[in-house]
XYZ file of C-alpha atoms in Angstrom:
594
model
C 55.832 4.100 -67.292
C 55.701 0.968 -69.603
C 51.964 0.089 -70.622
C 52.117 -3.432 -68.254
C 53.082 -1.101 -65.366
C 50.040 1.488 -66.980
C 47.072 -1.693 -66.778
C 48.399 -3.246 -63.496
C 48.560 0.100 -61.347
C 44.693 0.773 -63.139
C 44.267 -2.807 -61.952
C 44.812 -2.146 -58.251
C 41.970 0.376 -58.573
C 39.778 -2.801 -59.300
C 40.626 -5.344 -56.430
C 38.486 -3.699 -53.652
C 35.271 -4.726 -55.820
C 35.255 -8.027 -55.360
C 33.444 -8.508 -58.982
C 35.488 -6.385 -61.183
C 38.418 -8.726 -59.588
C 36.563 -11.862 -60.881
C 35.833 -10.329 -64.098
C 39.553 -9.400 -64.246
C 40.867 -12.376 -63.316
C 38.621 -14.804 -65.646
C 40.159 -17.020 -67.504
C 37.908 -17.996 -70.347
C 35.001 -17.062 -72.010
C 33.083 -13.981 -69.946
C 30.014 -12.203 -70.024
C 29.808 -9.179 -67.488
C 26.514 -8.230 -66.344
C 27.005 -4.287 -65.640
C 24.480 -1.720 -64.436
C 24.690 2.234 -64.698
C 27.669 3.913 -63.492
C 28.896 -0.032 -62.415
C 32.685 0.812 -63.844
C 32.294 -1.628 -66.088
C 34.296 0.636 -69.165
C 36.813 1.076 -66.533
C 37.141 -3.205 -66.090
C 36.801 -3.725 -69.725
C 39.884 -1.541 -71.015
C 41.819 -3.069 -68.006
C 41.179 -6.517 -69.124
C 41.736 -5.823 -72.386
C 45.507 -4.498 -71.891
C 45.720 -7.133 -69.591
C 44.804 -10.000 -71.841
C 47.129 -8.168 -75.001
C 50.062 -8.160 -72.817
C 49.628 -11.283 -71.028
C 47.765 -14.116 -73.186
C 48.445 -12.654 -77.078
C 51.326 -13.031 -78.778
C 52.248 -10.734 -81.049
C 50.962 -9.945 -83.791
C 47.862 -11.260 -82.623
C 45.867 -9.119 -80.787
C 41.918 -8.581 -79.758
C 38.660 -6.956 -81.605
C 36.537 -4.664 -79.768
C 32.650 -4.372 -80.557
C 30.517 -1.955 -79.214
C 27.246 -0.536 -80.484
C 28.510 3.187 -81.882
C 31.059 5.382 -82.862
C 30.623 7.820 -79.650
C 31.323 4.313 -77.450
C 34.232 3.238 -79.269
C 35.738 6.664 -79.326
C 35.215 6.452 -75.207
C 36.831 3.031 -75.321
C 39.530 3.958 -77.423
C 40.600 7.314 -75.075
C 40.151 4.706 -72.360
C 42.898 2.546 -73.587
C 45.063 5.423 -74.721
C 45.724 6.023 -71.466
C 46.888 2.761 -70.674
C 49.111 2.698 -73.715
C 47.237 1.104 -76.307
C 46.536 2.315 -79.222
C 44.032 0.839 -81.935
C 46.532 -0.455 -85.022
C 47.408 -3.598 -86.396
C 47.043 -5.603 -83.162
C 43.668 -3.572 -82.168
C 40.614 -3.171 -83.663
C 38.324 -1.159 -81.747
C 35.022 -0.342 -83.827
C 30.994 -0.936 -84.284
C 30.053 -3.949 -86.007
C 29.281 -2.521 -88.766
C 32.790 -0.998 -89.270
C 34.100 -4.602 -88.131
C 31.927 -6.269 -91.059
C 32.743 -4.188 -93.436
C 37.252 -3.628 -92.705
C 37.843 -7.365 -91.295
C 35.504 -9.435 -93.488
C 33.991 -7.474 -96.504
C 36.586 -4.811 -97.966
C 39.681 -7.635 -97.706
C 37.606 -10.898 -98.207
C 34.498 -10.663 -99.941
C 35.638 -11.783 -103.769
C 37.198 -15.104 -102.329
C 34.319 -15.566 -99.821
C 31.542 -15.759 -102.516
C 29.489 -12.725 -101.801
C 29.160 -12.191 -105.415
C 30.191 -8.298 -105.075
C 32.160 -6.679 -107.512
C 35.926 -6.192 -106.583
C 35.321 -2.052 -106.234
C 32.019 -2.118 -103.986
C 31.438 1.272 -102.298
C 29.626 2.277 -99.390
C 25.903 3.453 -100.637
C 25.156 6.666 -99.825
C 21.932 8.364 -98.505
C 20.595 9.823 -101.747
C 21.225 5.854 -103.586
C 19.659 4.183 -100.826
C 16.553 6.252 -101.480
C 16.804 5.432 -105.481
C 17.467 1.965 -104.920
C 13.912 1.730 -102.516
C 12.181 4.164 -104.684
C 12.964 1.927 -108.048
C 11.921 -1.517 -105.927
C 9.140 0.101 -104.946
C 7.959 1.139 -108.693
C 8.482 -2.204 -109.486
C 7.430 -4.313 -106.482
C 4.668 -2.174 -105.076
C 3.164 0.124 -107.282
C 1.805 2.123 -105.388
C 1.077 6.424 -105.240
C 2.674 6.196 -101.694
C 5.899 7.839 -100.394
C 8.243 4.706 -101.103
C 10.663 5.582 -97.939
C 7.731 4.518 -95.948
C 8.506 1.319 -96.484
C 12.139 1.889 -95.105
C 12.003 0.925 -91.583
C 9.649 -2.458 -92.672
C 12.370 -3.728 -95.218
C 15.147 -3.089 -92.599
C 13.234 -4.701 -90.398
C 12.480 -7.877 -92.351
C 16.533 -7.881 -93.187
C 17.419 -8.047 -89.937
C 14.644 -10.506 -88.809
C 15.587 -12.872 -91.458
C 19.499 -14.207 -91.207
C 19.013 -17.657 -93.125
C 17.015 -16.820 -96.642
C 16.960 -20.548 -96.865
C 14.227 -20.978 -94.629
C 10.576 -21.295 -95.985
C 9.205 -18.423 -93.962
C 12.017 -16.248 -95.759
C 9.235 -16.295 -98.903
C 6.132 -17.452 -96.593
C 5.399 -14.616 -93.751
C 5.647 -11.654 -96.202
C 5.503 -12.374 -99.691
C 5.574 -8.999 -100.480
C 8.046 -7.508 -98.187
C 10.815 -10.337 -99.350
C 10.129 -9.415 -103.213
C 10.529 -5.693 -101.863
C 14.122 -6.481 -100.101
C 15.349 -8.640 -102.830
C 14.271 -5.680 -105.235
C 16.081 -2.999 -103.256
C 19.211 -5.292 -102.407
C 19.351 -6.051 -106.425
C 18.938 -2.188 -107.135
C 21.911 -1.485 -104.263
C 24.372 -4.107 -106.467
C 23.582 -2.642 -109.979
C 25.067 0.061 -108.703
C 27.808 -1.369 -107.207
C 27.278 -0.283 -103.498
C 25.857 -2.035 -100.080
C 24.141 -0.561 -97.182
C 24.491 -0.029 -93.641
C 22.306 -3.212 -93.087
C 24.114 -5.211 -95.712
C 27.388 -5.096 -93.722
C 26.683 -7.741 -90.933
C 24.257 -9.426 -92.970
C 27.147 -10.400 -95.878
C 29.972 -10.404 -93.139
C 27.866 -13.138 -91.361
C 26.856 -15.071 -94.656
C 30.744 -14.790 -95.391
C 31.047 -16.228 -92.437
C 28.665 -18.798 -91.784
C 29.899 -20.496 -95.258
C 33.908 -20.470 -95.118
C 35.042 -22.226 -92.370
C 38.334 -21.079 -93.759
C 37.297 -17.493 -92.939
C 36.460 -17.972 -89.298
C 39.673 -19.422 -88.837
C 41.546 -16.263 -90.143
C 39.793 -14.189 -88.024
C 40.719 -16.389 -85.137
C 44.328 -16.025 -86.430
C 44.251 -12.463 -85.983
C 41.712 -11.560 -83.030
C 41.596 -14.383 -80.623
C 40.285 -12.280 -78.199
C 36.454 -10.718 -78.747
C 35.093 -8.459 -76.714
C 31.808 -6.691 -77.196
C 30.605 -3.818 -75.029
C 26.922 -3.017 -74.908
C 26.098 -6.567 -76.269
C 22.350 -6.025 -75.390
C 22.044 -3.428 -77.891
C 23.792 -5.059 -81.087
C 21.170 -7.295 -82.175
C 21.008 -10.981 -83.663
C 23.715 -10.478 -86.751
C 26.031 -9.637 -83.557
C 24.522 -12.651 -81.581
C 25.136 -15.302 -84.486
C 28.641 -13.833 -85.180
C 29.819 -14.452 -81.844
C 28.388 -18.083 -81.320
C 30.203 -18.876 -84.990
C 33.223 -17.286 -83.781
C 33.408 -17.943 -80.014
C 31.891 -21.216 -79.636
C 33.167 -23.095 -82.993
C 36.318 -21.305 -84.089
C 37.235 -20.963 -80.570
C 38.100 -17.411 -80.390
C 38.016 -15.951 -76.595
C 34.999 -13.754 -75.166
C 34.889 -10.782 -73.154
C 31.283 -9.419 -72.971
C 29.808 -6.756 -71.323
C 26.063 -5.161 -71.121
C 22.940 -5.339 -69.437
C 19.575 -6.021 -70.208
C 17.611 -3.295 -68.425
C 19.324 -1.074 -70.319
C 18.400 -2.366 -73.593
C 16.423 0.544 -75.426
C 16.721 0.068 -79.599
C 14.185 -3.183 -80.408
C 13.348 -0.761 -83.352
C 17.011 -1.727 -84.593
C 16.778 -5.176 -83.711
C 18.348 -5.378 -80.232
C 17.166 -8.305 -78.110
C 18.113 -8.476 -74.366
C 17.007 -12.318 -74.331
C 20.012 -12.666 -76.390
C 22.431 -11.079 -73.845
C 20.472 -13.723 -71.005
C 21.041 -16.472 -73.082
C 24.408 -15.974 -73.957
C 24.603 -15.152 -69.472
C 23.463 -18.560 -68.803
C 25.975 -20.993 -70.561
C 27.654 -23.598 -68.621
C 30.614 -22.479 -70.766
C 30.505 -18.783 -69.774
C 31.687 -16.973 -66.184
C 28.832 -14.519 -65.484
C 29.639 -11.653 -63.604
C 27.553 -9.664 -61.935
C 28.386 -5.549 -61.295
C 26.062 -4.668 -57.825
C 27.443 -0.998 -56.937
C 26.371 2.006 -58.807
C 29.476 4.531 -58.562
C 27.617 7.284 -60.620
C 24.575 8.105 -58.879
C 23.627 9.190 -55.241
C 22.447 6.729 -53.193
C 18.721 8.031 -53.172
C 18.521 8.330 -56.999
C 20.078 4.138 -56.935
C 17.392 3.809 -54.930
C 14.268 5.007 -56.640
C 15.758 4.079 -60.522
C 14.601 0.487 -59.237
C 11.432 1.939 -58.896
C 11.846 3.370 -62.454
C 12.756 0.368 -64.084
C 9.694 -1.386 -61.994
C 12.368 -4.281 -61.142
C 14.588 -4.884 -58.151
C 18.006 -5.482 -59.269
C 20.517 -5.287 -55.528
C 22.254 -2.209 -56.526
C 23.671 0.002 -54.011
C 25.768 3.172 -53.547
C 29.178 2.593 -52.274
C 29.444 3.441 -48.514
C 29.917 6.937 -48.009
C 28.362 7.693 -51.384
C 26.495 11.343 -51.734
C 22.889 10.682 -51.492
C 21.490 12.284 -54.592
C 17.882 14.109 -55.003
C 15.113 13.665 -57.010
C 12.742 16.806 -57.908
C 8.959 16.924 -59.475
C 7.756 19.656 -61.870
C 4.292 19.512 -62.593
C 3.940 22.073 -65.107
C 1.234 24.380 -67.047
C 0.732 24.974 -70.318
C 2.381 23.051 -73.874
C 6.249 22.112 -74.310
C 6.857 25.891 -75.019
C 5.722 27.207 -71.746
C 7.410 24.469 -70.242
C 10.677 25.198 -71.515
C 10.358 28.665 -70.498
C 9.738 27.532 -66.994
C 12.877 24.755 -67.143
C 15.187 27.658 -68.503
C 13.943 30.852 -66.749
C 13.286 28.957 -63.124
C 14.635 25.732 -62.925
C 18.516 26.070 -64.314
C 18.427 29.032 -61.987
C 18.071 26.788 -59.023
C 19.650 24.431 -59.764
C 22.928 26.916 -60.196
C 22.166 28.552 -57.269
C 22.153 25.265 -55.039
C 25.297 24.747 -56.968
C 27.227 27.629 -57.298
C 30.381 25.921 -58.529
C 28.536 23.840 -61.458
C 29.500 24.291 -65.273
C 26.227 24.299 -67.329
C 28.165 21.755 -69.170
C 27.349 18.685 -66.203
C 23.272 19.942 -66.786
C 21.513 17.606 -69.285
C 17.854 18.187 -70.849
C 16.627 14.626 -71.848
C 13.368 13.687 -74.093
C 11.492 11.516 -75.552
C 11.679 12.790 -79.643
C 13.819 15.217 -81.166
C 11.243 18.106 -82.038
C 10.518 18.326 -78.084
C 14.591 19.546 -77.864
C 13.623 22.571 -80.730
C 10.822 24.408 -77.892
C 14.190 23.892 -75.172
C 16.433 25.184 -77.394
C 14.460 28.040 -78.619
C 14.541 28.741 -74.931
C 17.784 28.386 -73.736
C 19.095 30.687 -77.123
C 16.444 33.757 -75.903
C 18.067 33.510 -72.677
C 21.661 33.295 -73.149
C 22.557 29.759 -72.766
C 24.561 28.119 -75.566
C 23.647 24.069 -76.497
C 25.387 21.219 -77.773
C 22.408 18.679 -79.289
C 22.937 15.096 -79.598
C 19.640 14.737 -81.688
C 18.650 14.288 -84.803
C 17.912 18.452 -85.087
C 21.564 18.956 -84.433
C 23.372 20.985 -86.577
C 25.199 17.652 -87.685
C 25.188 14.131 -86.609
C 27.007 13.773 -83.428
C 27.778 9.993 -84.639
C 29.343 11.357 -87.648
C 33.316 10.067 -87.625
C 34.405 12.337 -90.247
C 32.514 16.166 -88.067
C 33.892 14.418 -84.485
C 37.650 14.075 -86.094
C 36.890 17.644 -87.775
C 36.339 19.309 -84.005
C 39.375 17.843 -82.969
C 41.424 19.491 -85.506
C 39.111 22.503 -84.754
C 39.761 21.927 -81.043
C 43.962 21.738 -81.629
C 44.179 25.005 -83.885
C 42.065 26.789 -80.890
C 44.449 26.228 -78.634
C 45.078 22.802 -78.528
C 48.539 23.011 -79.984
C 49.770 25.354 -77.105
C 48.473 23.057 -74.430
C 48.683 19.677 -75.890
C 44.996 18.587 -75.060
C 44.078 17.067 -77.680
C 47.470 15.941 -78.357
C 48.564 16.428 -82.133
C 49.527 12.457 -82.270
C 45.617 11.590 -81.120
C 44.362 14.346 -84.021
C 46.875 12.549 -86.675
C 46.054 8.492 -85.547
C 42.174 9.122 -85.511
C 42.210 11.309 -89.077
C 44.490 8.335 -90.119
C 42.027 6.007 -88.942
C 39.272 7.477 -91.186
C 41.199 7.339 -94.496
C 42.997 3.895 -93.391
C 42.145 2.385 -96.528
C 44.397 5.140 -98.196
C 47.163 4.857 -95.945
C 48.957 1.561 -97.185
C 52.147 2.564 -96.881
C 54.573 4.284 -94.431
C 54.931 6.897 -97.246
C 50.761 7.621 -97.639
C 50.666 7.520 -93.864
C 53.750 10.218 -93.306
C 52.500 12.711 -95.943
C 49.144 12.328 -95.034
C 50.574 13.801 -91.372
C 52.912 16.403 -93.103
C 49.916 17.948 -95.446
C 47.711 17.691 -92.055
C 49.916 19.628 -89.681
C 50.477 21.859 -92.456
C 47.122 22.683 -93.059
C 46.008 23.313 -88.929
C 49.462 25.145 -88.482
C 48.042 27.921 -90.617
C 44.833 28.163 -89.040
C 45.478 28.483 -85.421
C 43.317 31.188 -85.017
C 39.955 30.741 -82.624
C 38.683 33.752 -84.733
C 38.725 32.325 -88.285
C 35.003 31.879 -89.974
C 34.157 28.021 -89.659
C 33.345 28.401 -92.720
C 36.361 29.330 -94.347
C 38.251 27.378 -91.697
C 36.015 24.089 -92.962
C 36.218 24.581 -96.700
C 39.929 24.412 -96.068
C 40.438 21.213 -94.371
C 37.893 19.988 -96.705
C 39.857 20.782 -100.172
C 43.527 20.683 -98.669
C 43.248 17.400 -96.945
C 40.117 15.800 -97.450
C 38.639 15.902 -100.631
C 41.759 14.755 -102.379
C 41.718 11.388 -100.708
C 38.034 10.750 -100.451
C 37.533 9.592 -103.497
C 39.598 6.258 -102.728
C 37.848 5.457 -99.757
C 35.090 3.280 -99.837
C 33.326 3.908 -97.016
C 33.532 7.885 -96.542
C 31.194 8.627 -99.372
C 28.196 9.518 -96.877
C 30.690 11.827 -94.127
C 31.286 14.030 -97.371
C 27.630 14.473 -98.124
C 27.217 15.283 -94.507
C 30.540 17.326 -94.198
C 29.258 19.299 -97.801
C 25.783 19.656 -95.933
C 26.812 21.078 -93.073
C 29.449 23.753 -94.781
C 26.314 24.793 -97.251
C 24.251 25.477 -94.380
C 26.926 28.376 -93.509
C 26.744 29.715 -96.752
C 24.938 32.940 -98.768
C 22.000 30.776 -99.624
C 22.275 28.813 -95.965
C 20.015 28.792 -92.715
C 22.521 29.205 -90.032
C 24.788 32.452 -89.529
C 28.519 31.767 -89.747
C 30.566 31.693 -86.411
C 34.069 31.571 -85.165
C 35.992 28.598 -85.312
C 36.133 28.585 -81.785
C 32.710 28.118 -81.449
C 32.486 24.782 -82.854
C 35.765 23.839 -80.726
C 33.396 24.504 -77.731
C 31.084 21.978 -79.618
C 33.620 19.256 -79.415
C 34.139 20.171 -75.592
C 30.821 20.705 -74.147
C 32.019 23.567 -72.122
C 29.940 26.144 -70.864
C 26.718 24.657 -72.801
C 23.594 22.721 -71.589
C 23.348 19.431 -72.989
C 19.885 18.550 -75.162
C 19.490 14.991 -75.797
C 17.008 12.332 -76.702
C 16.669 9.541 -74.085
C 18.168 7.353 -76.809
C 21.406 9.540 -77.676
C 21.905 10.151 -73.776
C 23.090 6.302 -72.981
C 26.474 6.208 -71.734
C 26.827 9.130 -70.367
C 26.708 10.871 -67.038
C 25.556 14.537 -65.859
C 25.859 16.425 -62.003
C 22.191 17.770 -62.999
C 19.681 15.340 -65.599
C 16.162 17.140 -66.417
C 13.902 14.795 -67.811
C 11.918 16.323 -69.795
C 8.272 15.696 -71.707
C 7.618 12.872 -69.110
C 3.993 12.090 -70.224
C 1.691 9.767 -70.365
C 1.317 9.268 -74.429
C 4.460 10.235 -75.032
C 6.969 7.836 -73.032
C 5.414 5.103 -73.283
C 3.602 6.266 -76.180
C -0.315 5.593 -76.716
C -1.516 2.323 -77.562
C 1.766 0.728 -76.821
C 2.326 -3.321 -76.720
C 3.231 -4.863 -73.692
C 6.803 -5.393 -75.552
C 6.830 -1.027 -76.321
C 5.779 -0.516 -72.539
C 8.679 -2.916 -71.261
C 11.010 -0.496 -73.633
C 9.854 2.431 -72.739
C 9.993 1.768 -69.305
C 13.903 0.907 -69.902
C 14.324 4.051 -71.516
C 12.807 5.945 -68.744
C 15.357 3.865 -66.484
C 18.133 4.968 -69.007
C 17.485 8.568 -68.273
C 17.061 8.399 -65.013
C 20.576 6.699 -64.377
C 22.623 9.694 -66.022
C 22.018 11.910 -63.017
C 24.631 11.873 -60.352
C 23.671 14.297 -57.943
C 20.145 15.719 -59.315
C 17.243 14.413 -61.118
C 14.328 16.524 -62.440
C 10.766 15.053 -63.722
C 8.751 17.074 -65.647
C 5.294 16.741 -67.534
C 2.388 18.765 -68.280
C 0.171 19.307 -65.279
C -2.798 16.417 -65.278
C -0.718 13.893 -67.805
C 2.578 12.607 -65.625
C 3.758 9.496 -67.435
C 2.771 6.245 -65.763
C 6.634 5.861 -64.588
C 6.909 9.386 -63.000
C 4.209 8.257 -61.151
C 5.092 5.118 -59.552
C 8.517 6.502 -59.069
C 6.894 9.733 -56.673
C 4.078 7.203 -55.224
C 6.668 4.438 -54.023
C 8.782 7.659 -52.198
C 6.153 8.580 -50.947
C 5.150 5.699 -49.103
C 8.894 4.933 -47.573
């Protein structure tokens, strides 16, 4: 099937909702309000191959923003399976990774930046020594200097035009800190993670020449999650979009906007909503949940909002667990009672659809403890994992993991998808058609050999690492922090490490979710969907936490609402005994009274 025959078939799947037709059918600039389980990845991937094929010539093609790498790995399968591929004509990436490959790494010397023509990536360890040395010099202080970390970031990303008297007038001390660290970072020769936007947009706000070749290449932009990617994003897009005239396609919603501690602003998303020059689109039906939990997540999020089931939709329940005793006992009770029942209602369900959800990390270590004295394997999406989950270089390392376990007997994942994605972490090595093809011949080499669910992961890792990887990472520029966290996680495994070593197939099952409850924090749990969500550590104090501003209340609340939209057939609440959070509450008191 050709990919125009691929998008229009998906497209048919559209036309009954009469507002994922509009959105496909717009014309200009868009901005697509969409709601949980709304099908709004679904309409954004088929408007994207639609507007390739139909209104971009080649070799012009489109950028696609979204806020992480676990969404733009879902957007990129998405479009796979229409028959796009990212490449030349697609970039499909966070906006960090768009900063730093379309603006930074190929334009930054002629664009005035005043970095040196082999910048690097900084890593963890000289982002530390760059703060700690601003802070001997700035400060003075006997304090921890990383406690300044989240302030400076803050102040960076609150502060877009230095030129502005309150850049050296709110904070005196805070801007002498940031300039400090940010003249630290260059002595070295290396930006941040917050530098990336920051630059690109300075790049960009002074070249007019540069916003022109960007429209040259992508004059299509579409950003997914746009409520979450904060004001760098925000100016970007009105530079881009509304004076270099490059077309938009966005997507998000405010209600689900949950990471103000990063600099996200809903009001941005609204504004952008209510321009005479944009179609707004609004998504009403909810696709994911039953029609009782659509119902009472309005009465989570404390806001009506019109969305409905779909006629003939499941209807969903929602359970209360008022329970004794500290996280510990509660865990016992969630593992030893409630999975139970919930498995025994449904007899047919894969732990894999059941999700834990809380509020902090450290509340996930009493569930886990739990789950692993009772038999039930995890996969964590928190920041106790045994890695990152938003590391690029460990997700591309389970799909290698995921191929030699099988994967090259039944094609899923297919060994073209292992090869593009490894190829699109090293892309800055892989000039040529001669890098890229023995960059694929030393690859398949490498995972022919190990095709063996059996092998240590240990062994298995080291491999990959010193065959494939660690002779190109040098060259790339941006990779510098995966190694750390690849070298981290392969030390852990070793004599002197804290975790026992386990079959390769083991960590396969990590990349697949398969037979393992899900821990997550509310955070890491956007985007995605579960048969069975237990929300757990629902307290007063805790979500929203004590003493909170009317702005952390309004956030928490969203969170809450967050959670609470992942379920699609159950949802579970539970808190200590006498200390439900206030949400929990008016979510069981407006039941209640129906």
């Amino acid at each position: 099937m050709s990919d125009r025959a691929l998008y229009l078939k998906a497209a048919e799947d559209l036309r009954p909702n009469d507002k994922q037709w509009q959105a496909y059918e717009s014309g200009g600039h868009c901005v697509l309000l969409a709601g949980p389980g709304s099908g709004k990845t679904k309409t954004l991937t088929v408007k994207l191959a639609r507007m390739l094929s139909e209104d971009v010539e080649d070799p012009r093609g489109f950028a696609c923003i979204t806020y992480n790498n676990e969404c733009a790995r879902e957007l990129e399968m998405r479009l796979d399976g229409l028959g796009i591929a990212p490449g030349g004509r697609v970039f499909i990436g966070t906006v960090h990774s768009f900063s730093l490959t379309q603006i930074l790494l190929p334009y930054a010397k002629v664009a005035g930046l005043g970095l040196p023509d082999d910048f690097q990536v900084a890593t963890r360890r000289q982002t530390r020594a760059a703060l700690e040395n601003a802070h001997a010099k700035v400060i003075k202080g006997p304090e921890n200097p990383q406690t300044w970390d989240f302030r400076l970031g803050q102040h960076r990303r609150r502060f877009l035009n230095r030129d502005v008297d309150a850049w050296k007038t709110v904070d005196p001390q805070l801007t002498r800190l940031v300039e400090a660290y940010e003249a630290e970072l260059r002595q070295m020769g290396v930006i941040d993670f917050d530098d990336m936007p920051l630059l690109a947009l300075r790049a960009l706000a002074t070249n007019a020449w540069l916003r022109k070749a960007i429209a040259a290449k992508y004059p299509i932009l579409a950003v997914d999650e746009y409520q979450d990617l904060g004001r760098a994003l925000h100016a970007m897009v009105m530079g881009l979009c509304f004076s270099a005239g490059i077309r938009l396609f966005a997507v998000g919603d405010v209600d689900q906007s949950i990471y103000g501690f990063t600099g996200a602003n809903p009001e941005l998303l609204k504004k952008l909503s209510e321009r005479d020059d944009v179609e707004t689109v609004r998504l009403g039906l909810n696709y994911r949940c039953g029609s009782q939990i659509v119902t009472a997540s309005e009465y989570a999020l404390g806001e009506a909002r019109g969305y409905r089931a779909p006629d003939g939709a499941h209807e969903g329940t929602i359970y209360f667990h008022p329970c004794t005793g500290g996280y510990a006992a509660q865990a016992r009770y969630l593992i030893e009672q409630l999975i139970p029942e919930i498995r025994a209602r449904r007899p047919d369900l894969n732990v894999g659809e059941i999700a834990i959800l809380y509020p902090a990390a450290f509340i996930g270590d009493e569930v886990a403890t739990a789950a692993a004295n009772n038999g039930y394997g995890v996969i964590r999406t928190d920041g106790n994992a045994l890695y990152p989950r938003g590391s690029r270089l460990m997700r591309w390392l389970e799909q290698c993991a995921m191929w030699c376990c099988g994967g090259w007997r039944s094609g899923q994942p297919q060994v073209s998808r292992v090869i593009a994605e490894g190829a699109r972490l090293f892309h800055e090595l892989l000039a040529t058609d001669d890098d890229r093809l023995e960059f694929q011949r030393d690859l398949i080499a490498t995972l022919w050999d190990r095709r063996d669910d059996t092998l240590s992961l240990h062994d298995w890792l080291v491999s990959l690492r010193d065959e494939i990887i660690k002779p190109r990472i040098d060259r790339a520029r941006s990779l510098a922090d995966e190694f750390e966290t690849l070298n981290t996680f392969i030390n852990r495994f070793g004599p002197t490490g804290d975790v026992e070593d386990f079959p390769l197939g083991e960590f396969a099952g990590i990349g697949t979710g398969l037979d393992r409850i899900n821990l997550s924090t509310l955070h890491s749990a956007k985007g995605r969907e579960f048969d069975a969500v237990i929300l757990f550590g629902m307290e007063e104090g805790r979500l929203p936490r004590n003493n909170a501003s009317d702005g952390e209340i309004r956030e928490a609340r969203r969170l809450f609402y967050v959670g609470f939209t992942r379920a699609r057939h159950e949802i579970h609440l539970m808190h200590g005994q006498h200390n439900p959070s206030r949400f929990v509450t008016e979510v069981q008191e407006r039941l209640e009274g129906e």
